[in-house]
């Protein structure tokens, strides 16, 4: 998804992720964790883009992957481009702490083009095992 760096984009991200995870039959509790973490990462990108930048975008990409034992995870990348300037190195505000609580892993990559957050969900059972039908 390519979204305008605008608070209105947050509802779009939440709705699309809920729908996509539902189609993957993701367990409801983990859906909530992923949606909250992605919402927080996009919020950070939107809030920390310099206000003088017009037309700034936030990019969100996600995929499901299977581990050798059949367990599944979601990997999400949130990129704010060169204008995203989150907290200084070593500082973890409440948003990053919440993302850490909701996801198994988080990496923040700082490059010339900007900041990218990589979020990895908790492992859930294979599609055909371990969760009730809807």
mmCIF file of N, CA and C in Angstrom:
data_model
loop_
_atom_site.group_PDB
_atom_site.id
_atom_site.type_symbol
_atom_site.label_atom_id
_atom_site.label_comp_id
_atom_site.label_asym_id
_atom_site.label_seq_id
_atom_site.Cartn_x
_atom_site.Cartn_y
_atom_site.Cartn_z
ATOM 1 N N UNK A 1 0.842 -1.172 0.000
ATOM 2 C CA UNK A 1 0.000 0.000 0.000
ATOM 3 C C UNK A 1 0.889 1.237 0.000
ATOM 4 N N UNK A 2 0.502 2.205 -0.739
ATOM 5 C CA UNK A 2 1.137 3.513 -0.701
ATOM 6 C C UNK A 2 0.064 4.478 -0.215
ATOM 7 N N UNK A 3 0.355 5.121 0.908
ATOM 8 C CA UNK A 3 -0.624 5.982 1.566
ATOM 9 C C UNK A 3 -0.075 7.387 1.709
ATOM 10 N N UNK A 4 -0.945 8.338 1.674
ATOM 11 C CA UNK A 4 -0.531 9.702 1.989
ATOM 12 C C UNK A 4 -0.178 9.753 3.478
ATOM 13 N N UNK A 5 0.835 10.517 3.812
ATOM 14 C CA UNK A 5 1.248 10.667 5.207
ATOM 15 C C UNK A 5 0.255 11.591 5.902
ATOM 16 N N UNK A 6 -0.907 11.015 6.171
ATOM 17 C CA UNK A 6 -2.033 11.763 6.720
ATOM 18 C C UNK A 6 -2.738 10.860 7.733
ATOM 19 N N UNK A 7 -3.199 11.392 8.848
ATOM 20 C CA UNK A 7 -3.874 10.549 9.840
ATOM 21 C C UNK A 7 -5.067 9.766 9.290
ATOM 22 N N UNK A 8 -5.703 10.252 8.243
ATOM 23 C CA UNK A 8 -6.839 9.544 7.645
ATOM 24 C C UNK A 8 -6.411 8.174 7.117
ATOM 25 N N UNK A 9 -5.149 8.046 6.734
ATOM 26 C CA UNK A 9 -4.638 6.781 6.206
ATOM 27 C C UNK A 9 -4.660 5.657 7.232
ATOM 28 N N UNK A 10 -4.671 5.996 8.505
ATOM 29 C CA UNK A 10 -4.630 4.978 9.553
ATOM 30 C C UNK A 10 -5.839 4.048 9.496
ATOM 31 N N UNK A 11 -7.018 4.593 9.274
ATOM 32 C CA UNK A 11 -8.207 3.736 9.218
ATOM 33 C C UNK A 11 -8.152 2.813 8.007
ATOM 34 N N UNK A 12 -7.570 3.272 6.915
ATOM 35 C CA UNK A 12 -7.416 2.438 5.716
ATOM 36 C C UNK A 12 -6.498 1.260 6.024
ATOM 37 N N UNK A 13 -5.371 1.528 6.671
ATOM 38 C CA UNK A 13 -4.421 0.466 7.023
ATOM 39 C C UNK A 13 -5.081 -0.558 7.940
ATOM 40 N N UNK A 14 -5.751 -0.088 8.976
ATOM 41 C CA UNK A 14 -6.382 -1.020 9.919
ATOM 42 C C UNK A 14 -7.418 -1.893 9.227
ATOM 43 N N UNK A 15 -8.261 -1.310 8.413
ATOM 44 C CA UNK A 15 -9.323 -2.066 7.745
ATOM 45 C C UNK A 15 -8.738 -3.083 6.764
ATOM 46 N N UNK A 16 -7.767 -2.681 5.985
ATOM 47 C CA UNK A 16 -7.171 -3.605 5.004
ATOM 48 C C UNK A 16 -6.441 -4.753 5.676
ATOM 49 N N UNK A 17 -5.721 -4.468 6.755
ATOM 50 C CA UNK A 17 -5.023 -5.540 7.455
ATOM 51 C C UNK A 17 -6.013 -6.511 8.099
ATOM 52 N N UNK A 18 -7.052 -6.006 8.718
ATOM 53 C CA UNK A 18 -8.057 -6.909 9.318
ATOM 54 C C UNK A 18 -8.668 -7.820 8.257
ATOM 55 N N UNK A 19 -9.021 -7.246 7.130
ATOM 56 C CA UNK A 19 -9.632 -8.040 6.054
ATOM 57 C C UNK A 19 -8.646 -9.087 5.524
ATOM 58 N N UNK A 20 -7.402 -8.685 5.276
ATOM 59 C CA UNK A 20 -6.389 -9.588 4.738
ATOM 60 C C UNK A 20 -6.084 -10.722 5.727
ATOM 61 N N UNK A 21 -5.898 -10.388 6.986
ATOM 62 C CA UNK A 21 -5.614 -11.415 7.997
ATOM 63 C C UNK A 21 -6.808 -12.344 8.194
ATOM 64 N N UNK A 22 -8.017 -11.805 8.096
ATOM 65 C CA UNK A 22 -9.210 -12.645 8.168
ATOM 66 C C UNK A 22 -9.249 -13.648 7.023
ATOM 67 N N UNK A 23 -8.887 -13.202 5.824
ATOM 68 C CA UNK A 23 -8.856 -14.101 4.665
ATOM 69 C C UNK A 23 -7.804 -15.194 4.834
ATOM 70 N N UNK A 24 -6.755 -14.912 5.607
ATOM 71 C CA UNK A 24 -5.714 -15.911 5.883
ATOM 72 C C UNK A 24 -6.095 -16.810 7.063
ATOM 73 N N UNK A 25 -7.283 -16.582 7.641
ATOM 74 C CA UNK A 25 -7.741 -17.323 8.830
ATOM 75 C C UNK A 25 -6.756 -17.185 9.987
ATOM 76 N N UNK A 26 -6.272 -15.971 10.167
ATOM 77 C CA UNK A 26 -5.341 -15.711 11.260
ATOM 78 C C UNK A 26 -6.108 -15.715 12.567
ATOM 79 N N UNK A 27 -5.548 -16.266 13.651
ATOM 80 C CA UNK A 27 -6.244 -16.262 14.943
ATOM 81 C C UNK A 27 -6.587 -14.831 15.383
ATOM 82 N N UNK A 28 -7.818 -14.615 15.855
ATOM 83 C CA UNK A 28 -8.281 -13.257 16.183
ATOM 84 C C UNK A 28 -7.374 -12.474 17.131
ATOM 85 N N UNK A 29 -6.843 -13.120 18.177
ATOM 86 C CA UNK A 29 -5.995 -12.371 19.115
ATOM 87 C C UNK A 29 -4.744 -11.846 18.421
ATOM 88 N N UNK A 30 -4.162 -12.660 17.550
ATOM 89 C CA UNK A 30 -2.972 -12.225 16.832
ATOM 90 C C UNK A 30 -3.312 -11.167 15.785
ATOM 91 N N UNK A 31 -4.527 -11.218 15.232
ATOM 92 C CA UNK A 31 -4.966 -10.170 14.307
ATOM 93 C C UNK A 31 -4.907 -8.827 15.022
ATOM 94 N N UNK A 32 -5.460 -8.775 16.230
ATOM 95 C CA UNK A 32 -5.463 -7.526 16.988
ATOM 96 C C UNK A 32 -4.041 -7.016 17.229
ATOM 97 N N UNK A 33 -3.126 -7.921 17.602
ATOM 98 C CA UNK A 33 -1.742 -7.514 17.849
ATOM 99 C C UNK A 33 -1.090 -6.952 16.592
ATOM 100 N N UNK A 34 -1.274 -7.635 15.469
ATOM 101 C CA UNK A 34 -0.667 -7.168 14.217
ATOM 102 C C UNK A 34 -1.255 -5.826 13.807
ATOM 103 N N UNK A 35 -2.573 -5.711 13.864
ATOM 104 C CA UNK A 35 -3.225 -4.462 13.459
ATOM 105 C C UNK A 35 -2.753 -3.312 14.353
ATOM 106 N N UNK A 36 -2.663 -3.533 15.662
ATOM 107 C CA UNK A 36 -2.204 -2.472 16.568
ATOM 108 C C UNK A 36 -0.763 -2.074 16.258
ATOM 109 N N UNK A 37 0.100 -3.061 16.024
ATOM 110 C CA UNK A 37 1.511 -2.763 15.754
ATOM 111 C C UNK A 37 1.678 -2.008 14.437
ATOM 112 N N UNK A 38 0.985 -2.454 13.401
ATOM 113 C CA UNK A 38 1.084 -1.774 12.105
ATOM 114 C C UNK A 38 0.514 -0.357 12.211
ATOM 115 N N UNK A 39 -0.614 -0.222 12.897
ATOM 116 C CA UNK A 39 -1.202 1.097 13.100
ATOM 117 C C UNK A 39 -0.206 2.028 13.798
ATOM 118 N N UNK A 40 0.468 1.524 14.811
ATOM 119 C CA UNK A 40 1.427 2.340 15.552
ATOM 120 C C UNK A 40 2.635 2.718 14.687
ATOM 121 N N UNK A 41 3.120 1.776 13.878
ATOM 122 C CA UNK A 41 4.257 2.075 12.995
ATOM 123 C C UNK A 41 3.870 3.127 11.956
ATOM 124 N N UNK A 42 2.690 2.997 11.372
ATOM 125 C CA UNK A 42 2.232 3.986 10.388
ATOM 126 C C UNK A 42 1.986 5.329 11.080
ATOM 127 N N UNK A 43 1.421 5.301 12.279
ATOM 128 C CA UNK A 43 1.224 6.532 13.044
ATOM 129 C C UNK A 43 2.551 7.249 13.252
ATOM 130 N N UNK A 44 3.571 6.486 13.626
ATOM 131 C CA UNK A 44 4.895 7.077 13.829
ATOM 132 C C UNK A 44 5.403 7.721 12.553
ATOM 133 N N UNK A 45 5.248 7.023 11.437
ATOM 134 C CA UNK A 45 5.701 7.581 10.162
ATOM 135 C C UNK A 45 4.950 8.869 9.833
ATOM 136 N N UNK A 46 3.641 8.864 10.042
ATOM 137 C CA UNK A 46 2.823 10.046 9.728
ATOM 138 C C UNK A 46 3.182 11.201 10.666
ATOM 139 N N UNK A 47 3.311 10.923 11.959
ATOM 140 C CA UNK A 47 3.557 11.981 12.935
ATOM 141 C C UNK A 47 4.956 12.576 12.844
ATOM 142 N N UNK A 48 5.927 11.786 12.405
ATOM 143 C CA UNK A 48 7.307 12.260 12.416
ATOM 144 C C UNK A 48 7.795 12.779 11.071
ATOM 145 N N UNK A 49 6.929 12.810 10.076
ATOM 146 C CA UNK A 49 7.308 13.436 8.817
ATOM 147 C C UNK A 49 7.230 14.941 9.019
ATOM 148 N N UNK A 50 8.250 15.628 8.585
ATOM 149 C CA UNK A 50 8.316 17.075 8.809
ATOM 150 C C UNK A 50 7.073 17.753 8.223
ATOM 151 N N UNK A 51 6.427 18.637 8.998
ATOM 152 C CA UNK A 51 5.168 19.245 8.554
ATOM 153 C C UNK A 51 5.274 20.068 7.265
ATOM 154 N N UNK A 52 6.478 20.494 6.897
ATOM 155 C CA UNK A 52 6.607 21.298 5.673
ATOM 156 C C UNK A 52 6.593 20.448 4.405
ATOM 157 N N UNK A 53 6.645 19.125 4.546
ATOM 158 C CA UNK A 53 6.673 18.233 3.391
ATOM 159 C C UNK A 53 5.248 18.006 2.908
ATOM 160 N N UNK A 54 4.971 18.378 1.675
ATOM 161 C CA UNK A 54 3.651 18.186 1.085
ATOM 162 C C UNK A 54 3.700 16.965 0.176
ATOM 163 N N UNK A 55 2.704 16.114 0.292
ATOM 164 C CA UNK A 55 2.628 14.936 -0.569
ATOM 165 C C UNK A 55 3.489 13.779 -0.122
ATOM 166 N N UNK A 56 3.982 13.805 1.114
ATOM 167 C CA UNK A 56 4.800 12.697 1.618
ATOM 168 C C UNK A 56 3.956 11.429 1.698
ATOM 169 N N UNK A 57 4.620 10.294 1.508
ATOM 170 C CA UNK A 57 3.930 9.009 1.501
ATOM 171 C C UNK A 57 4.518 8.060 2.537
ATOM 172 N N UNK A 58 3.688 7.114 2.937
ATOM 173 C CA UNK A 58 4.097 5.999 3.782
ATOM 174 C C UNK A 58 3.774 4.741 2.994
ATOM 175 N N UNK A 59 4.731 3.832 2.918
ATOM 176 C CA UNK A 59 4.529 2.582 2.180
ATOM 177 C C UNK A 59 4.471 1.421 3.174
ATOM 178 N N UNK A 60 3.514 0.533 2.947
ATOM 179 C CA UNK A 60 3.326 -0.626 3.812
ATOM 180 C C UNK A 60 3.242 -1.863 2.926
ATOM 181 N N UNK A 61 4.067 -2.851 3.229
ATOM 182 C CA UNK A 61 4.030 -4.113 2.496
ATOM 183 C C UNK A 61 4.033 -5.244 3.519
ATOM 184 N N UNK A 62 3.320 -6.321 3.211
ATOM 185 C CA UNK A 62 3.248 -7.441 4.152
ATOM 186 C C UNK A 62 3.127 -8.745 3.387
ATOM 187 N N UNK A 63 3.597 -9.801 4.024
ATOM 188 C CA UNK A 63 3.408 -11.131 3.455
ATOM 189 C C UNK A 63 3.375 -12.153 4.571
ATOM 190 N N UNK A 64 2.718 -13.243 4.272
ATOM 191 C CA UNK A 64 2.690 -14.395 5.169
ATOM 192 C C UNK A 64 3.818 -15.318 4.741
ATOM 193 N N UNK A 65 4.464 -15.947 5.689
ATOM 194 C CA UNK A 65 5.432 -16.985 5.323
ATOM 195 C C UNK A 65 5.326 -18.146 6.296
ATOM 196 N N UNK A 66 5.700 -19.319 5.791
ATOM 197 C CA UNK A 66 5.647 -20.538 6.600
ATOM 198 C C UNK A 66 7.047 -20.915 7.048
ATOM 199 N N UNK A 67 7.140 -21.378 8.274
ATOM 200 C CA UNK A 67 8.406 -21.877 8.802
ATOM 201 C C UNK A 67 8.500 -23.374 8.521
ATOM 202 N N UNK A 68 9.686 -23.973 8.658
ATOM 203 C CA UNK A 68 9.846 -25.392 8.351
ATOM 204 C C UNK A 68 8.874 -26.319 9.095
ATOM 205 N N UNK A 69 8.458 -25.931 10.317
ATOM 206 C CA UNK A 69 7.524 -26.771 11.072
ATOM 207 C C UNK A 69 6.067 -26.527 10.683
ATOM 208 N N UNK A 70 5.834 -25.648 9.709
ATOM 209 C CA UNK A 70 4.474 -25.357 9.255
ATOM 210 C C UNK A 70 3.850 -24.144 9.911
ATOM 211 N N UNK A 71 4.452 -23.657 10.999
ATOM 212 C CA UNK A 71 3.937 -22.454 11.642
ATOM 213 C C UNK A 71 4.000 -21.280 10.678
ATOM 214 N N UNK A 72 3.109 -20.316 10.893
ATOM 215 C CA UNK A 72 3.037 -19.168 9.989
ATOM 216 C C UNK A 72 3.341 -17.878 10.737
ATOM 217 N N UNK A 73 3.899 -16.934 10.018
ATOM 218 C CA UNK A 73 4.166 -15.596 10.544
ATOM 219 C C UNK A 73 3.805 -14.570 9.479
ATOM 220 N N UNK A 74 3.654 -13.338 9.938
ATOM 221 C CA UNK A 74 3.457 -12.206 9.049
ATOM 222 C C UNK A 74 4.683 -11.308 9.184
ATOM 223 N N UNK A 75 5.205 -10.893 8.064
ATOM 224 C CA UNK A 75 6.298 -9.928 8.025
ATOM 225 C C UNK A 75 5.744 -8.650 7.395
ATOM 226 N N UNK A 76 5.918 -7.527 8.094
ATOM 227 C CA UNK A 76 5.396 -6.244 7.628
ATOM 228 C C UNK A 76 6.546 -5.243 7.553
ATOM 229 N N UNK A 77 6.601 -4.500 6.456
ATOM 230 C CA UNK A 77 7.558 -3.402 6.313
ATOM 231 C C UNK A 77 6.770 -2.099 6.214
ATOM 232 N N UNK A 78 7.158 -1.131 7.026
ATOM 233 C CA UNK A 78 6.562 0.205 6.976
ATOM 234 C C UNK A 78 7.708 1.168 6.682
ATOM 235 N N UNK A 79 7.613 1.856 5.544
ATOM 236 C CA UNK A 79 8.670 2.769 5.122
ATOM 237 C C UNK A 79 8.115 4.176 5.011
ATOM 238 N N UNK A 80 8.794 5.107 5.656
ATOM 239 C CA UNK A 80 8.337 6.487 5.649
ATOM 240 C C UNK A 80 9.113 7.390 4.728
ATOM 241 N N UNK A 81 10.065 6.843 4.014
ATOM 242 C CA UNK A 81 10.819 7.671 3.088
ATOM 243 C C UNK A 81 11.800 8.581 3.791
ATOM 244 N N UNK A 82 12.458 9.391 3.003
ATOM 245 C CA UNK A 82 13.542 10.221 3.521
ATOM 246 C C UNK A 82 13.076 11.283 4.513
ATOM 247 N N UNK A 83 11.775 11.535 4.587
ATOM 248 C CA UNK A 83 11.288 12.605 5.451
ATOM 249 C C UNK A 83 10.856 12.117 6.828
ATOM 250 N N UNK A 84 10.873 10.810 7.068
ATOM 251 C CA UNK A 84 10.478 10.259 8.359
ATOM 252 C C UNK A 84 11.665 10.354 9.294
ATOM 253 N N UNK A 85 11.508 11.063 10.382
ATOM 254 C CA UNK A 85 12.596 11.213 11.342
ATOM 255 C C UNK A 85 12.092 10.811 12.724
ATOM 256 N N UNK A 86 12.047 9.493 13.006
ATOM 257 C CA UNK A 86 11.564 9.055 14.316
ATOM 258 C C UNK A 86 12.545 9.394 15.433
ATOM 259 N N UNK A 87 12.270 8.875 16.580
ATOM 260 C CA UNK A 87 13.049 9.180 17.781
ATOM 261 C C UNK A 87 14.545 8.960 17.556
ATOM 262 N N UNK A 88 15.382 9.670 18.302
ATOM 263 C CA UNK A 88 16.829 9.498 18.167
ATOM 264 C C UNK A 88 17.260 8.072 18.501
ATOM 265 N N UNK A 89 18.426 7.672 17.988
ATOM 266 C CA UNK A 89 18.958 6.335 18.272
ATOM 267 C C UNK A 89 18.968 6.072 19.774
ATOM 268 N N UNK A 90 18.556 4.874 20.144
ATOM 269 C CA UNK A 90 18.576 4.473 21.539
ATOM 270 C C UNK A 90 17.339 4.871 22.332
ATOM 271 N N UNK A 91 16.490 5.719 21.780
ATOM 272 C CA UNK A 91 15.290 6.142 22.498
ATOM 273 C C UNK A 91 14.105 5.319 22.025
ATOM 274 N N UNK A 92 13.401 4.714 22.959
ATOM 275 C CA UNK A 92 12.197 3.968 22.611
ATOM 276 C C UNK A 92 11.020 4.578 23.337
ATOM 277 N N UNK A 93 10.202 5.308 22.602
ATOM 278 C CA UNK A 93 9.017 5.906 23.174
ATOM 279 C C UNK A 93 7.923 4.871 23.347
ATOM 280 N N UNK A 94 6.769 5.287 23.820
ATOM 281 C CA UNK A 94 5.678 4.349 24.076
ATOM 282 C C UNK A 94 5.209 3.610 22.824
ATOM 283 N N UNK A 95 5.303 4.246 21.659
ATOM 284 C CA UNK A 95 4.882 3.583 20.422
ATOM 285 C C UNK A 95 5.735 2.367 20.103
ATOM 286 N N UNK A 96 7.051 2.524 20.170
ATOM 287 C CA UNK A 96 7.941 1.390 19.903
ATOM 288 C C UNK A 96 7.795 0.306 20.961
ATOM 289 N N UNK A 97 7.584 0.712 22.208
ATOM 290 C CA UNK A 97 7.379 -0.280 23.264
ATOM 291 C C UNK A 97 6.114 -1.095 23.002
ATOM 292 N N UNK A 98 5.056 -0.431 22.524
ATOM 293 C CA UNK A 98 3.809 -1.129 22.213
ATOM 294 C C UNK A 98 4.009 -2.087 21.037
ATOM 295 N N UNK A 99 4.742 -1.643 20.014
ATOM 296 C CA UNK A 99 5.016 -2.521 18.873
ATOM 297 C C UNK A 99 5.778 -3.755 19.337
ATOM 298 N N UNK A 100 6.789 -3.558 20.193
ATOM 299 C CA UNK A 100 7.550 -4.697 20.735
ATOM 300 C C UNK A 100 6.635 -5.669 21.494
ATOM 301 N N UNK A 101 5.651 -5.136 22.219
ATOM 302 C CA UNK A 101 4.740 -5.986 22.978
ATOM 303 C C UNK A 101 3.821 -6.804 22.069
ATOM 304 N N UNK A 102 3.533 -6.290 20.877
ATOM 305 C CA UNK A 102 2.586 -6.943 19.970
ATOM 306 C C UNK A 102 3.249 -7.887 18.966
ATOM 307 N N UNK A 103 4.520 -7.713 18.727
ATOM 308 C CA UNK A 103 5.204 -8.482 17.684
ATOM 309 C C UNK A 103 6.372 -9.257 18.284
ATOM 310 N N UNK A 104 6.798 -10.316 17.596
ATOM 311 C CA UNK A 104 7.950 -11.086 18.061
ATOM 312 C C UNK A 104 9.264 -10.348 17.840
ATOM 313 N N UNK A 105 9.345 -9.590 16.747
ATOM 314 C CA UNK A 105 10.594 -8.888 16.450
ATOM 315 C C UNK A 105 10.287 -7.586 15.719
ATOM 316 N N UNK A 106 11.152 -6.614 15.938
ATOM 317 C CA UNK A 106 11.076 -5.346 15.222
ATOM 318 C C UNK A 106 12.499 -4.910 14.911
ATOM 319 N N UNK A 107 12.698 -4.483 13.687
ATOM 320 C CA UNK A 107 13.986 -3.927 13.269
ATOM 321 C C UNK A 107 13.710 -2.562 12.658
ATOM 322 N N UNK A 108 14.586 -1.619 12.941
ATOM 323 C CA UNK A 108 14.476 -0.297 12.341
ATOM 324 C C UNK A 108 15.739 -0.079 11.516
ATOM 325 N N UNK A 109 15.564 0.104 10.222
ATOM 326 C CA UNK A 109 16.692 0.332 9.319
ATOM 327 C C UNK A 109 16.688 1.786 8.896
ATOM 328 N N UNK A 110 17.821 2.450 9.112
ATOM 329 C CA UNK A 110 17.982 3.841 8.696
ATOM 330 C C UNK A 110 18.917 3.855 7.492
ATOM 331 N N UNK A 111 18.424 4.373 6.380
ATOM 332 C CA UNK A 111 19.219 4.466 5.154
ATOM 333 C C UNK A 111 19.055 5.855 4.572
ATOM 334 N N UNK A 112 19.802 6.149 3.513
ATOM 335 C CA UNK A 112 19.715 7.472 2.889
ATOM 336 C C UNK A 112 18.300 7.787 2.434
ATOM 337 N N UNK A 113 17.572 6.761 1.972
ATOM 338 C CA UNK A 113 16.212 6.968 1.467
ATOM 339 C C UNK A 113 15.199 7.147 2.587
ATOM 340 N N UNK A 114 15.571 6.841 3.816
ATOM 341 C CA UNK A 114 14.643 7.009 4.919
ATOM 342 C C UNK A 114 14.676 5.868 5.904
ATOM 343 N N UNK A 115 13.596 5.725 6.610
ATOM 344 C CA UNK A 115 13.457 4.741 7.684
ATOM 345 C C UNK A 115 12.497 3.649 7.245
ATOM 346 N N UNK A 116 12.866 2.406 7.560
ATOM 347 C CA UNK A 116 11.959 1.281 7.353
ATOM 348 C C UNK A 116 11.891 0.492 8.649
ATOM 349 N N UNK A 117 10.670 0.202 9.088
ATOM 350 C CA UNK A 117 10.458 -0.693 10.227
ATOM 351 C C UNK A 117 10.050 -2.045 9.678
ATOM 352 N N UNK A 118 10.712 -3.091 10.144
ATOM 353 C CA UNK A 118 10.335 -4.459 9.791
ATOM 354 C C UNK A 118 9.756 -5.115 11.034
ATOM 355 N N UNK A 119 8.518 -5.575 10.933
ATOM 356 C CA UNK A 119 7.811 -6.175 12.056
ATOM 357 C C UNK A 119 7.549 -7.642 11.753
ATOM 358 N N UNK A 120 7.858 -8.519 12.692
ATOM 359 C CA UNK A 120 7.605 -9.945 12.528
ATOM 360 C C UNK A 120 6.635 -10.398 13.610
ATOM 361 N N UNK A 121 5.546 -11.021 13.177
ATOM 362 C CA UNK A 121 4.503 -11.439 14.118
ATOM 363 C C UNK A 121 4.918 -12.686 14.894
ATOM 364 N N UNK A 122 4.124 -12.996 15.903
ATOM 365 C CA UNK A 122 4.258 -14.265 16.606
ATOM 366 C C UNK A 122 3.891 -15.392 15.649
ATOM 367 N N UNK A 123 4.456 -16.554 15.897
ATOM 368 C CA UNK A 123 4.141 -17.719 15.061
ATOM 369 C C UNK A 123 2.776 -18.265 15.456
ATOM 370 N N UNK A 124 1.982 -18.608 14.440
ATOM 371 C CA UNK A 124 0.680 -19.232 14.665
ATOM 372 C C UNK A 124 0.689 -20.604 14.003
ATOM 373 N N UNK A 125 -0.268 -21.463 14.372
ATOM 374 C CA UNK A 125 -0.299 -22.814 13.803
ATOM 375 C C UNK A 125 -0.538 -22.793 12.291
ATOM 376 N N UNK A 126 -0.199 -23.912 11.645
ATOM 377 C CA UNK A 126 -0.523 -24.028 10.214
ATOM 378 C C UNK A 126 -2.014 -23.781 9.996
ATOM 379 N N UNK A 127 -2.372 -23.427 8.781
ATOM 380 C CA UNK A 127 -3.757 -23.084 8.434
ATOM 381 C C UNK A 127 -4.769 -24.118 8.887
ATOM 382 N N UNK A 128 -4.464 -25.388 8.746
ATOM 383 C CA UNK A 128 -5.455 -26.426 9.014
ATOM 384 C C UNK A 128 -5.466 -26.920 10.450
ATOM 385 N N UNK A 129 -4.722 -26.271 11.346
ATOM 386 C CA UNK A 129 -4.667 -26.747 12.723
ATOM 387 C C UNK A 129 -4.852 -25.613 13.711
ATOM 388 N N UNK A 130 -5.444 -25.930 14.818
ATOM 389 C CA UNK A 130 -5.329 -25.112 16.003
ATOM 390 C C UNK A 130 -6.192 -23.892 16.156
ATOM 391 N N UNK A 131 -7.087 -23.576 15.246
ATOM 392 C CA UNK A 131 -7.961 -22.454 15.556
ATOM 393 C C UNK A 131 -9.367 -22.716 15.030
ATOM 394 N N UNK A 132 -10.345 -22.152 15.728
ATOM 395 C CA UNK A 132 -11.738 -22.425 15.401
ATOM 396 C C UNK A 132 -12.143 -21.815 14.062
ATOM 397 N N UNK A 133 -13.139 -22.410 13.474
ATOM 398 C CA UNK A 133 -13.670 -21.848 12.224
ATOM 399 C C UNK A 133 -14.506 -20.629 12.543
ATOM 400 N N UNK A 134 -14.661 -19.772 11.583
ATOM 401 C CA UNK A 134 -15.443 -18.545 11.785
ATOM 402 C C UNK A 134 -16.845 -18.751 11.277
#
